[in-house]
């Protein structure tokens, strides 16, 4: 990488990197060459011709598209010659020939590369007096994205993104020459999970996103860099607001993380921050009604409930559940509150859909290491649905032929088509399938070839983690030196676990807490951004646990099904309303920022924890969030290097180390029984859009979940004797639900797949969280 | 001798060497029987008797110039494949669509086996593993004839596995185009063959010989170029070089259309035949129709700058024609007599290129259309004084700097030689400008005569025009 | 049913089999679809996308790039009159005007009886035989007004059915590669060696 090439740039001798494009080398050395189609994260197409400069490679100055040509030794680049300027002015005049000059009403006006470069490199006047191209404007090309073909300059950025980066080539150029336009196929909208990126990279106002259309002028926006916490990838973003309202996220090009891309869920679920349904006021239940009270009253009421529980049978009768949604500081404060102040070991941040905390002890891979590994082994859920930008990174690794993907999965995933080998298995048989694969000569040779990164996560919510962990152990043992990338789903799962939101000695995890609550052994349940009824896989246990807990304290941004019956509601700040740090699935700690004032009377979680501690007679000792960051650095093994200063100095984040000691997590024993041939083995996993609060309260996303359904292999659909789209009865010993059948070739024969937490019948009714696997039977109504 | 009703347009009067059209005289020249009876596939056998390297050397020695338009020597092009990079493909460019040009169509309709044999020799010499024969979509008869010939040749063992009992094996796949001029450009041809929109890829630093079809080394050769190979292999480079001149050896097919007495397609001697021979010679076009005066002619297909009677004595020699301000291009001469309405004639070409722009490069997509619109206005009598300079200035964005044109004694103009600088990937953009530039430069008064004098108010970029 | 019918699906698979990458068969398959239906239907595009492993949007993008693919029904006979330079010099515009009057439609239109679609097209490679036209891609050379009238009459009366098939059919002879002769496709990513007939060094001159 360090090899350099001497070239002359505008008369100045510079050292360019070998293989670097002229346009990139010039930019690194402070010379901006105007461009529209060039984008550093996509292949060059040389379409707009704006970046043409005079370049002399010994044959005299040649007009050279600098986005297509790499530097060569002793090249003489002139970006300011008369000829270069004439070409740039000419190209701009032509670009503007058919471009409507509707800048005053265009959302892009003020941050428009065409507008900016027309001023900096344009001729200043247009001589075009012919009639401009006309199209109907704008047209919706998806639920979220609108296209104005009159403004479009046909730079191929959105179409290239859709094809090259997202792998969803649902938009394409159509027709030819002056009539070229961007189109979708009729009745096949641009329903990519990544469609919002096209809006961001559009160099004109041709693509606009519904949530931002006509909301604000770019020059009225104030912005700060932050980290998206929608999932555990932790994409770098800029949060933009106007008049104290969050209006937009933009992706930031972070080399180790997201390369500038965001998924649509992450990009647009800021709408929920502005939702009128937010919990804005502390509430206390009186005579079966929640009444708005002051913070002091609410905290005192909460402290009273906790003290009553402790008095009735010890601190273990209190449980604190949740905390993966907040910052590291929130989690640390709540961990201290739970473990030190309340004194309960029953502190747990995962919702029965996560990973054992002791996995944190294994050597962890970064996303970059995964995306550059010789072999990427997936023992993970569908990353396209759960960790979309990680999907993009690994997809790119495969497409660019850097890595081969070896996938084990109970259902075909978004990465299956890019996998070198995709091995399907029926839940429960992971260990056997992995062992069989390891015995395969091709696979063994591949795994012996270079770096191996194993991505491990919850592939199926309808089985215990046991078989998966055993299979993982086999893999790690068989491939010495391989690293693990834990596919946590929730934003700060890893951070919460590592800073202390995990069980103390003899403490109960979520499953244990709900069981204990159902058995009347928990008197006070504190839900910190936790909604067991929609998050915990075993709905029956969640319901019984919530009913069995005598008192519930809810700390949340919205009231949920689980917290509707709470005794005390402590309204929390949402994303964008509080400062702190967050930890992604690599252990990378980066900043989240407060960009707008907290809504209503809400407070950050850490402040609520501090207040509650005071009400309980203890002082956590924090006056502001930086003090907690420092406390974490001092006290949490692995976080030594993570300080407010180091995180501020490294926008891409600081990767935390592996913790020194986490007690081994016991796995539920139990072997998957043979499947009765009348039954189908149940596979339940997440879809990008579900009924999570952030999605459900964002109007642009709320309608996107596809709804509960049972997906069967087409041959199984026939075997059951039904048809695609028909409602059937799905049942097992626990429950019976009615939902439509979807014939889906990505589902393995003998299994039934259902999306988790989608609108419609609750899939969790069918799941026993103590059973190694769950089976269902399907009958016609 | 003369013309044949089964080969409309083709004329072989005179006693010249015939390399590629020798079977046009036979009505059944397209059949395997006739082909074999007239020495067919002897070139392939001669090639197989030598090593691939020897065959390549022979072609290189003959300086066989590409007939697609650029005139790059085929043997040299073959040598550009990077060593050790396999597989390599052959793509045959039969997407002939340059205005004024048709020779490849005749070669495919009249003598498809000769082309097939040329493909086989090329594949053998360069180690090309599969051949795709891309035939223009609108050429129904050529497609039928090539398909029938391929079927015959497969059955007879000339194509496919272990050709003629040798180790040499190759498939030739007939591929159909669907109507897009730009696909004649070799990188667009490859895009099209990959199932995409036929938009050219930037060439340097990636010529198809290095990165072509499916990203692999690919030789793209024109139909006429390949049709020369059977003769070359049954004869020799020396015999080939003995025809024409050392820098322009052999023959080439030229279509002469427009206002001549006898338009037609001729196989002429390269390098020595002059435009005067061709336009006025008895064995060729026999003069301008109705004894009219020659006004101008396009010497090398619609993309070539125009020549005036001043240039009639130039021979078909690339360097000389280039120095005189034009190019030989694809072998097409379009002749305009004194009655020609120059702005209208130029408009037909400007419209062609605007219509055929693929839409990739901004200067071509927007510039070609703008040129066409202004030309249209001028022809319709709605032109303004500014328009003529405006045309040339738009052209400056497509082709900055001096643009080639012919010398004119009448106008006191000196020639500006080929080539030109360009801001587009392929030649469609410059080609849109060429006829406009030639017409406005050489016949400005004809445009001025059509202009109604009025003032044009410049529109400021800052003001909305909506 | 405007997807490819069974016979054409068989043909489609044969064509796809000739290319190292299925996507290359896009244009040939669009021709097959147009031959079947007379124009390109949405369903055919979706079907071809499935067959070649592209999205429908990509196939639509390819399809609309090329002149010959018609996204709407056209007449049984597509009359293309060339109006590029050589033909224009020899009176192509007058021929178009005459054809418009004779057929009672403007260029680009289709006669109400669905028999003729008239189009003004660019160079058809018969420049010395100007003005020329193509009817369903079969040439007529040096056409004058009277010859055009006669030609249209002959077409309408079905006298030229043997020579000129209905729109959609381009070549009536198809390549067919005998199984025992075929070398099979050379996949770009699976072959790394020089072909067997090449000298061992793999070099060329």
Short mmCIF file of C-alpha atoms in Angstrom, two decimals, chain B residues 62-432:
data_model
loop_
_atom_site.label_atom_id
_atom_site.label_comp_id
_atom_site.label_asym_id
_atom_site.label_seq_id
_atom_site.Cartn_x
_atom_site.Cartn_y
_atom_site.Cartn_z
CA UNK B 62 0.77 -8.84 -44.39
CA UNK B 63 -0.12 -5.66 -42.47
CA UNK B 64 -3.78 -6.54 -42.81
CA UNK B 65 -5.50 -3.33 -41.78
CA UNK B 66 -8.73 -3.54 -39.81
CA UNK B 67 -11.71 -2.68 -41.96
CA UNK B 68 -14.05 -1.52 -39.22
CA UNK B 69 -13.07 2.11 -39.35
CA UNK B 70 -9.97 2.65 -37.24
CA UNK B 71 -7.67 0.78 -39.61
CA UNK B 72 -5.57 -0.83 -36.89
CA UNK B 73 -3.47 -3.77 -38.20
CA UNK B 74 -5.14 -7.05 -37.25
CA UNK B 75 -1.91 -8.91 -36.57
CA UNK B 76 -0.80 -6.24 -34.12
CA UNK B 77 -4.19 -6.24 -32.42
CA UNK B 78 -3.97 -10.00 -31.97
CA UNK B 79 -0.63 -9.55 -30.25
CA UNK B 80 -2.13 -7.31 -27.57
CA UNK B 81 -3.60 -10.22 -25.61
CA UNK B 82 -1.72 -10.42 -22.33
CA UNK B 83 0.41 -13.51 -22.09
CA UNK B 84 -0.77 -16.33 -19.91
CA UNK B 85 -4.26 -14.93 -19.41
CA UNK B 86 -6.94 -17.41 -20.51
CA UNK B 87 -9.48 -17.98 -21.88
CA UNK B 88 -9.54 -15.63 -24.83
CA UNK B 89 -12.56 -14.97 -26.98
CA UNK B 90 -13.21 -13.81 -30.52
CA UNK B 91 -16.05 -11.43 -31.19
CA UNK B 92 -16.85 -10.78 -34.82
CA UNK B 93 -18.21 -7.34 -35.47
CA UNK B 94 -20.98 -7.73 -38.02
CA UNK B 95 -23.00 -4.85 -36.66
CA UNK B 96 -22.32 -2.71 -39.70
CA UNK B 97 -24.36 0.48 -39.45
CA UNK B 98 -22.16 3.42 -40.40
CA UNK B 99 -24.10 5.67 -42.78
CA UNK B 100 -23.07 4.95 -46.33
CA UNK B 101 -21.44 1.64 -45.51
CA UNK B 102 -22.35 -1.82 -46.58
CA UNK B 103 -19.86 -4.45 -47.38
CA UNK B 104 -20.01 -6.68 -44.33
CA UNK B 105 -23.66 -7.33 -45.09
CA UNK B 106 -22.77 -8.46 -48.62
CA UNK B 107 -19.89 -10.57 -47.34
CA UNK B 108 -22.22 -12.31 -44.89
CA UNK B 109 -25.03 -12.76 -47.39
CA UNK B 110 -22.91 -13.81 -50.34
CA UNK B 111 -19.95 -15.67 -48.84
CA UNK B 112 -20.58 -16.64 -45.20
CA UNK B 113 -18.17 -19.58 -45.30
CA UNK B 114 -15.30 -17.25 -46.15
CA UNK B 115 -16.08 -15.33 -42.95
CA UNK B 116 -16.38 -18.54 -40.93
CA UNK B 117 -13.05 -19.72 -42.27
CA UNK B 118 -11.53 -16.37 -41.30
CA UNK B 119 -12.91 -16.80 -37.77
CA UNK B 120 -11.44 -20.28 -37.51
CA UNK B 121 -8.02 -19.15 -38.67
CA UNK B 122 -8.05 -16.32 -36.13
CA UNK B 123 -9.12 -18.58 -33.28
CA UNK B 124 -6.40 -21.04 -34.20
CA UNK B 125 -3.67 -18.43 -34.46
CA UNK B 126 -4.43 -16.56 -31.25
CA UNK B 127 -5.72 -19.41 -29.10
CA UNK B 128 -9.28 -18.10 -28.88
CA UNK B 129 -11.55 -20.59 -27.19
CA UNK B 130 -14.95 -19.49 -28.36
CA UNK B 131 -16.17 -17.25 -31.16
CA UNK B 132 -19.26 -15.05 -31.12
CA UNK B 133 -20.41 -13.82 -34.47
CA UNK B 134 -22.47 -10.69 -33.85
CA UNK B 135 -24.69 -9.91 -36.82
CA UNK B 136 -26.67 -6.69 -37.01
CA UNK B 137 -30.29 -7.27 -36.04
CA UNK B 138 -31.86 -5.71 -39.11
CA UNK B 139 -29.96 -7.97 -41.49
CA UNK B 140 -32.40 -10.85 -41.70
CA UNK B 141 -30.92 -12.41 -44.81
CA UNK B 142 -27.35 -12.18 -43.53
CA UNK B 143 -28.45 -13.90 -40.32
CA UNK B 144 -30.13 -16.68 -42.28
CA UNK B 145 -27.16 -17.19 -44.56
CA UNK B 146 -24.64 -17.23 -41.72
CA UNK B 147 -26.83 -19.59 -39.70
CA UNK B 148 -27.20 -21.96 -42.63
CA UNK B 149 -23.48 -21.84 -43.35
CA UNK B 150 -22.62 -22.51 -39.69
CA UNK B 151 -24.96 -25.49 -39.69
CA UNK B 152 -23.37 -26.85 -42.85
CA UNK B 153 -19.86 -26.27 -41.58
CA UNK B 154 -20.57 -27.92 -38.23
CA UNK B 155 -22.02 -30.95 -40.00
CA UNK B 156 -19.01 -31.17 -42.28
CA UNK B 157 -16.53 -31.01 -39.41
CA UNK B 158 -15.14 -27.53 -40.05
CA UNK B 159 -16.37 -26.13 -36.75
CA UNK B 160 -16.62 -27.70 -33.32
CA UNK B 161 -14.66 -30.45 -31.73
CA UNK B 162 -11.32 -31.51 -33.26
CA UNK B 163 -11.66 -29.60 -36.47
CA UNK B 164 -10.51 -31.63 -39.46
CA UNK B 165 -9.12 -34.22 -37.09
CA UNK B 166 -6.73 -31.78 -35.41
CA UNK B 167 -6.41 -30.75 -31.76
CA UNK B 168 -8.06 -27.47 -32.69
CA UNK B 169 -11.59 -27.17 -31.31
CA UNK B 170 -13.78 -24.11 -31.27
CA UNK B 171 -17.47 -23.23 -31.27
CA UNK B 172 -18.81 -20.35 -33.30
CA UNK B 173 -22.02 -18.90 -31.88
CA UNK B 174 -24.25 -16.73 -34.03
CA UNK B 175 -25.53 -13.77 -32.04
CA UNK B 176 -28.17 -11.29 -33.14
CA UNK B 177 -28.14 -7.58 -32.58
CA UNK B 178 -31.31 -5.58 -32.23
CA UNK B 179 -30.72 -2.18 -33.69
CA UNK B 180 -28.22 0.21 -32.16
CA UNK B 181 -25.50 1.88 -34.20
CA UNK B 182 -23.25 2.43 -31.21
CA UNK B 183 -22.90 -1.32 -30.75
CA UNK B 184 -20.54 -1.23 -33.72
CA UNK B 185 -18.04 0.29 -31.29
CA UNK B 186 -16.09 -2.67 -29.97
CA UNK B 187 -16.57 -2.13 -26.24
CA UNK B 188 -20.28 -1.46 -26.74
CA UNK B 189 -20.41 -4.62 -28.81
CA UNK B 190 -19.02 -6.55 -25.86
CA UNK B 191 -21.53 -4.95 -23.48
CA UNK B 192 -24.31 -5.90 -25.86
CA UNK B 193 -23.00 -9.43 -26.14
CA UNK B 194 -23.05 -9.65 -22.36
CA UNK B 195 -26.76 -8.86 -22.48
CA UNK B 196 -26.49 -5.24 -21.46
CA UNK B 197 -27.32 -1.89 -22.92
CA UNK B 198 -24.77 -1.24 -25.64
CA UNK B 199 -22.92 1.53 -23.90
CA UNK B 200 -19.18 1.76 -24.60
CA UNK B 201 -16.67 1.19 -21.86
CA UNK B 202 -13.71 3.44 -21.57
CA UNK B 203 -10.82 1.84 -23.46
CA UNK B 204 -7.51 3.00 -22.19
CA UNK B 205 -6.26 1.49 -20.06
CA UNK B 206 -8.50 -1.48 -20.71
CA UNK B 207 -8.56 -2.46 -24.37
CA UNK B 208 -10.70 -5.51 -25.10
CA UNK B 209 -7.59 -7.47 -26.00
CA UNK B 210 -6.68 -7.22 -22.32
CA UNK B 211 -10.07 -6.92 -20.64
CA UNK B 212 -12.95 -7.79 -22.94
CA UNK B 213 -15.86 -10.17 -22.97
CA UNK B 214 -16.55 -11.35 -19.39
CA UNK B 215 -13.42 -9.45 -18.42
CA UNK B 216 -11.21 -11.79 -20.44
CA UNK B 217 -8.87 -11.04 -23.36
CA UNK B 218 -11.02 -10.61 -26.43
CA UNK B 219 -10.22 -9.96 -30.04
CA UNK B 220 -12.85 -7.92 -31.83
CA UNK B 221 -12.46 -8.02 -35.60
CA UNK B 222 -14.58 -6.67 -38.41
CA UNK B 223 -16.22 -9.05 -40.89
CA UNK B 224 -14.26 -7.81 -43.90
CA UNK B 225 -10.97 -8.05 -42.01
CA UNK B 226 -11.60 -11.71 -41.23
CA UNK B 227 -12.82 -12.41 -44.77
CA UNK B 228 -9.32 -11.63 -46.03
CA UNK B 229 -7.72 -14.42 -44.04
CA UNK B 230 -8.57 -17.48 -46.17
CA UNK B 231 -6.95 -15.83 -49.19
CA UNK B 232 -4.00 -14.68 -47.15
CA UNK B 233 -3.37 -18.21 -45.88
CA UNK B 234 -3.74 -19.89 -49.28
CA UNK B 235 -1.50 -17.23 -50.76
CA UNK B 236 1.08 -15.41 -48.68
CA UNK B 237 1.84 -12.16 -46.95
CA UNK B 238 4.19 -11.30 -49.80
CA UNK B 239 1.48 -11.81 -52.41
CA UNK B 240 -0.91 -9.76 -50.30
CA UNK B 241 1.64 -6.96 -49.92
CA UNK B 242 2.13 -6.95 -53.66
CA UNK B 243 -1.36 -5.55 -54.04
CA UNK B 244 -1.83 -1.90 -53.13
CA UNK B 245 0.91 0.00 -51.33
CA UNK B 246 3.15 -1.06 -48.43
CA UNK B 247 1.23 1.06 -45.93
CA UNK B 248 -2.17 0.17 -47.39
CA UNK B 249 -1.83 -3.26 -48.90
CA UNK B 250 -4.52 -5.49 -50.34
CA UNK B 251 -7.95 -4.50 -51.45
CA UNK B 252 -10.88 -3.01 -49.68
CA UNK B 253 -14.58 -2.82 -50.29
CA UNK B 254 -16.01 0.61 -50.87
CA UNK B 255 -19.66 1.57 -51.20
CA UNK B 256 -20.26 4.69 -53.24
CA UNK B 257 -23.71 6.17 -52.85
CA UNK B 258 -25.47 9.40 -53.60
CA UNK B 259 -25.35 11.45 -56.76
CA UNK B 260 -23.17 9.31 -59.01
CA UNK B 261 -24.25 7.79 -62.25
CA UNK B 262 -23.61 4.24 -61.12
CA UNK B 263 -23.60 3.83 -57.33
CA UNK B 264 -22.32 0.51 -56.11
CA UNK B 265 -20.03 -1.54 -53.91
CA UNK B 266 -16.59 -2.19 -55.37
CA UNK B 267 -13.57 -4.14 -54.25
CA UNK B 268 -10.81 -1.65 -55.03
CA UNK B 269 -7.04 -1.76 -54.82
CA UNK B 270 -5.99 -0.20 -51.56
CA UNK B 271 -3.61 2.70 -51.44
CA UNK B 272 -3.51 3.47 -55.15
CA UNK B 273 -7.08 3.96 -56.28
CA UNK B 274 -8.03 7.64 -56.06
CA UNK B 275 -11.38 9.18 -55.32
CA UNK B 276 -11.40 10.53 -58.86
CA UNK B 277 -10.91 6.98 -60.19
CA UNK B 278 -13.78 5.81 -58.09
CA UNK B 279 -16.24 8.60 -58.81
CA UNK B 280 -15.45 9.11 -62.48
CA UNK B 281 -13.82 5.86 -63.62
CA UNK B 282 -15.65 3.75 -66.19
CA UNK B 283 -15.27 0.58 -64.19
CA UNK B 284 -16.61 2.35 -61.13
CA UNK B 285 -19.23 5.07 -60.80
CA UNK B 286 -18.90 6.66 -64.22
CA UNK B 287 -19.27 10.25 -63.11
CA UNK B 288 -21.78 12.50 -61.42
CA UNK B 289 -25.44 12.01 -62.32
CA UNK B 290 -26.88 14.19 -65.07
CA UNK B 291 -23.37 15.51 -65.77
CA UNK B 292 -23.73 17.75 -62.74
CA UNK B 293 -20.82 19.28 -60.90
CA UNK B 294 -19.49 17.55 -57.78
CA UNK B 295 -20.14 19.70 -54.74
CA UNK B 296 -18.69 17.63 -51.90
CA UNK B 297 -18.28 14.06 -50.81
CA UNK B 298 -17.92 12.13 -47.60
CA UNK B 299 -14.85 9.94 -48.03
CA UNK B 300 -15.18 7.40 -45.23
CA UNK B 301 -18.67 6.93 -43.88
CA UNK B 302 -20.92 9.37 -42.06
CA UNK B 303 -18.33 10.00 -39.36
CA UNK B 304 -15.73 11.35 -41.75
CA UNK B 305 -15.17 15.07 -42.38
CA UNK B 306 -16.25 16.05 -45.86
CA UNK B 307 -14.05 16.49 -48.89
CA UNK B 308 -14.43 18.92 -51.75
CA UNK B 309 -13.54 18.42 -55.41
CA UNK B 310 -10.10 19.74 -54.35
CA UNK B 311 -9.37 16.37 -52.75
CA UNK B 312 -10.45 14.10 -55.63
CA UNK B 313 -6.94 13.02 -56.52
CA UNK B 314 -6.16 11.61 -53.12
CA UNK B 315 -5.72 7.84 -53.06
CA UNK B 316 -7.29 5.46 -50.55
CA UNK B 317 -4.37 5.79 -48.21
CA UNK B 318 -5.03 6.47 -44.55
CA UNK B 319 -2.10 8.76 -43.85
CA UNK B 320 -2.68 10.98 -46.88
CA UNK B 321 -6.40 11.23 -46.27
CA UNK B 322 -5.75 11.97 -42.61
CA UNK B 323 -3.32 14.73 -43.47
CA UNK B 324 -5.93 16.18 -45.81
CA UNK B 325 -8.40 16.46 -42.92
CA UNK B 326 -10.54 13.36 -43.03
CA UNK B 327 -10.43 9.59 -42.67
CA UNK B 328 -11.07 6.47 -44.70
CA UNK B 329 -13.23 5.02 -41.97
CA UNK B 330 -15.50 2.21 -42.91
CA UNK B 331 -15.21 2.31 -46.69
CA UNK B 332 -18.12 4.43 -47.75
CA UNK B 333 -18.22 7.40 -50.05
CA UNK B 334 -21.32 9.56 -50.19
CA UNK B 335 -21.46 11.95 -53.09
CA UNK B 336 -23.28 15.28 -53.25
CA UNK B 337 -23.76 17.07 -56.55
CA UNK B 338 -24.35 20.75 -57.15
CA UNK B 339 -28.10 20.44 -56.52
CA UNK B 340 -27.56 19.29 -52.95
CA UNK B 341 -29.04 21.33 -50.15
CA UNK B 342 -26.05 21.19 -47.81
CA UNK B 343 -27.81 22.12 -44.52
CA UNK B 344 -30.41 19.42 -45.16
CA UNK B 345 -27.78 16.83 -46.04
CA UNK B 346 -25.81 17.66 -42.91
CA UNK B 347 -28.98 17.53 -40.83
CA UNK B 348 -29.68 13.95 -41.89
CA UNK B 349 -26.32 12.94 -40.45
CA UNK B 350 -26.63 15.12 -37.34
CA UNK B 351 -30.00 13.53 -36.70
CA UNK B 352 -28.54 10.07 -37.19
CA UNK B 353 -25.89 10.53 -34.54
CA UNK B 354 -28.20 12.26 -32.08
CA UNK B 355 -30.62 9.38 -32.50
CA UNK B 356 -27.88 6.80 -32.07
CA UNK B 357 -26.13 8.35 -29.06
CA UNK B 358 -26.19 5.79 -26.32
CA UNK B 359 -26.67 8.47 -23.67
CA UNK B 360 -23.62 7.69 -21.62
CA UNK B 361 -21.30 10.66 -22.10
CA UNK B 362 -22.86 14.01 -21.39
CA UNK B 363 -21.18 15.86 -24.30
CA UNK B 364 -22.65 13.39 -26.77
CA UNK B 365 -26.04 12.82 -25.12
CA UNK B 366 -26.79 16.50 -24.65
CA UNK B 367 -24.50 17.98 -27.29
CA UNK B 368 -25.58 15.83 -30.22
CA UNK B 369 -29.23 16.55 -29.53
CA UNK B 370 -28.56 20.24 -29.17
CA UNK B 371 -26.70 20.26 -32.49
CA UNK B 372 -29.59 18.48 -34.13
CA UNK B 373 -32.14 20.93 -32.70
CA UNK B 374 -30.22 23.93 -33.92
CA UNK B 375 -29.66 22.37 -37.34
CA UNK B 376 -33.35 21.64 -37.52
CA UNK B 377 -34.18 25.24 -36.72
CA UNK B 378 -31.72 26.47 -39.29
CA UNK B 379 -33.16 24.22 -41.97
CA UNK B 380 -36.69 25.23 -41.04
CA UNK B 381 -35.79 28.89 -41.39
CA UNK B 382 -35.90 29.66 -37.68
CA UNK B 383 -32.16 30.04 -37.31
CA UNK B 384 -30.45 33.05 -35.81
CA UNK B 385 -27.14 34.75 -36.39
CA UNK B 386 -25.75 33.22 -33.24
CA UNK B 387 -26.59 29.71 -34.24
CA UNK B 388 -23.66 29.05 -36.55
CA UNK B 389 -21.02 30.02 -34.00
CA UNK B 390 -23.06 28.29 -31.37
CA UNK B 391 -22.88 25.03 -33.34
CA UNK B 392 -19.11 25.28 -33.47
CA UNK B 393 -18.90 26.12 -29.77
CA UNK B 394 -21.02 23.15 -28.76
CA UNK B 395 -18.70 21.11 -30.91
CA UNK B 396 -15.80 22.47 -28.92
CA UNK B 397 -17.17 20.75 -25.83
CA UNK B 398 -17.29 17.43 -27.67
CA UNK B 399 -14.00 17.98 -29.51
CA UNK B 400 -11.95 20.77 -27.95
CA UNK B 401 -9.24 22.31 -30.06
CA UNK B 402 -8.68 22.28 -33.81
CA UNK B 403 -11.14 20.08 -35.68
CA UNK B 404 -10.11 18.44 -38.96
CA UNK B 405 -11.46 19.72 -42.23
CA UNK B 406 -10.44 19.74 -45.85
CA UNK B 407 -8.52 22.47 -47.64
CA UNK B 408 -10.52 24.67 -49.99
CA UNK B 409 -9.07 26.81 -52.69
CA UNK B 410 -12.42 28.56 -53.10
CA UNK B 411 -12.49 29.56 -49.43
CA UNK B 412 -8.75 29.98 -49.05
CA UNK B 413 -8.76 27.37 -46.29
CA UNK B 414 -5.83 25.16 -45.37
CA UNK B 415 -6.49 21.63 -44.23
CA UNK B 416 -6.63 20.77 -40.55
CA UNK B 417 -5.37 17.20 -40.27
CA UNK B 418 -6.79 14.24 -38.42
CA UNK B 419 -7.20 13.36 -35.58
CA UNK B 420 -8.91 15.51 -32.94
CA UNK B 421 -9.21 15.65 -29.17
CA UNK B 422 -12.46 14.41 -27.69
CA UNK B 423 -14.30 14.42 -24.39
CA UNK B 424 -16.42 11.35 -25.07
CA UNK B 425 -15.58 7.68 -24.74
CA UNK B 426 -16.38 6.68 -28.31
CA UNK B 427 -16.64 8.34 -31.68
CA UNK B 428 -20.40 8.82 -31.78
CA UNK B 429 -20.13 12.21 -30.10
CA UNK B 430 -17.44 13.56 -32.44
CA UNK B 431 -19.31 12.01 -35.37
CA UNK B 432 -22.36 14.08 -34.50
#
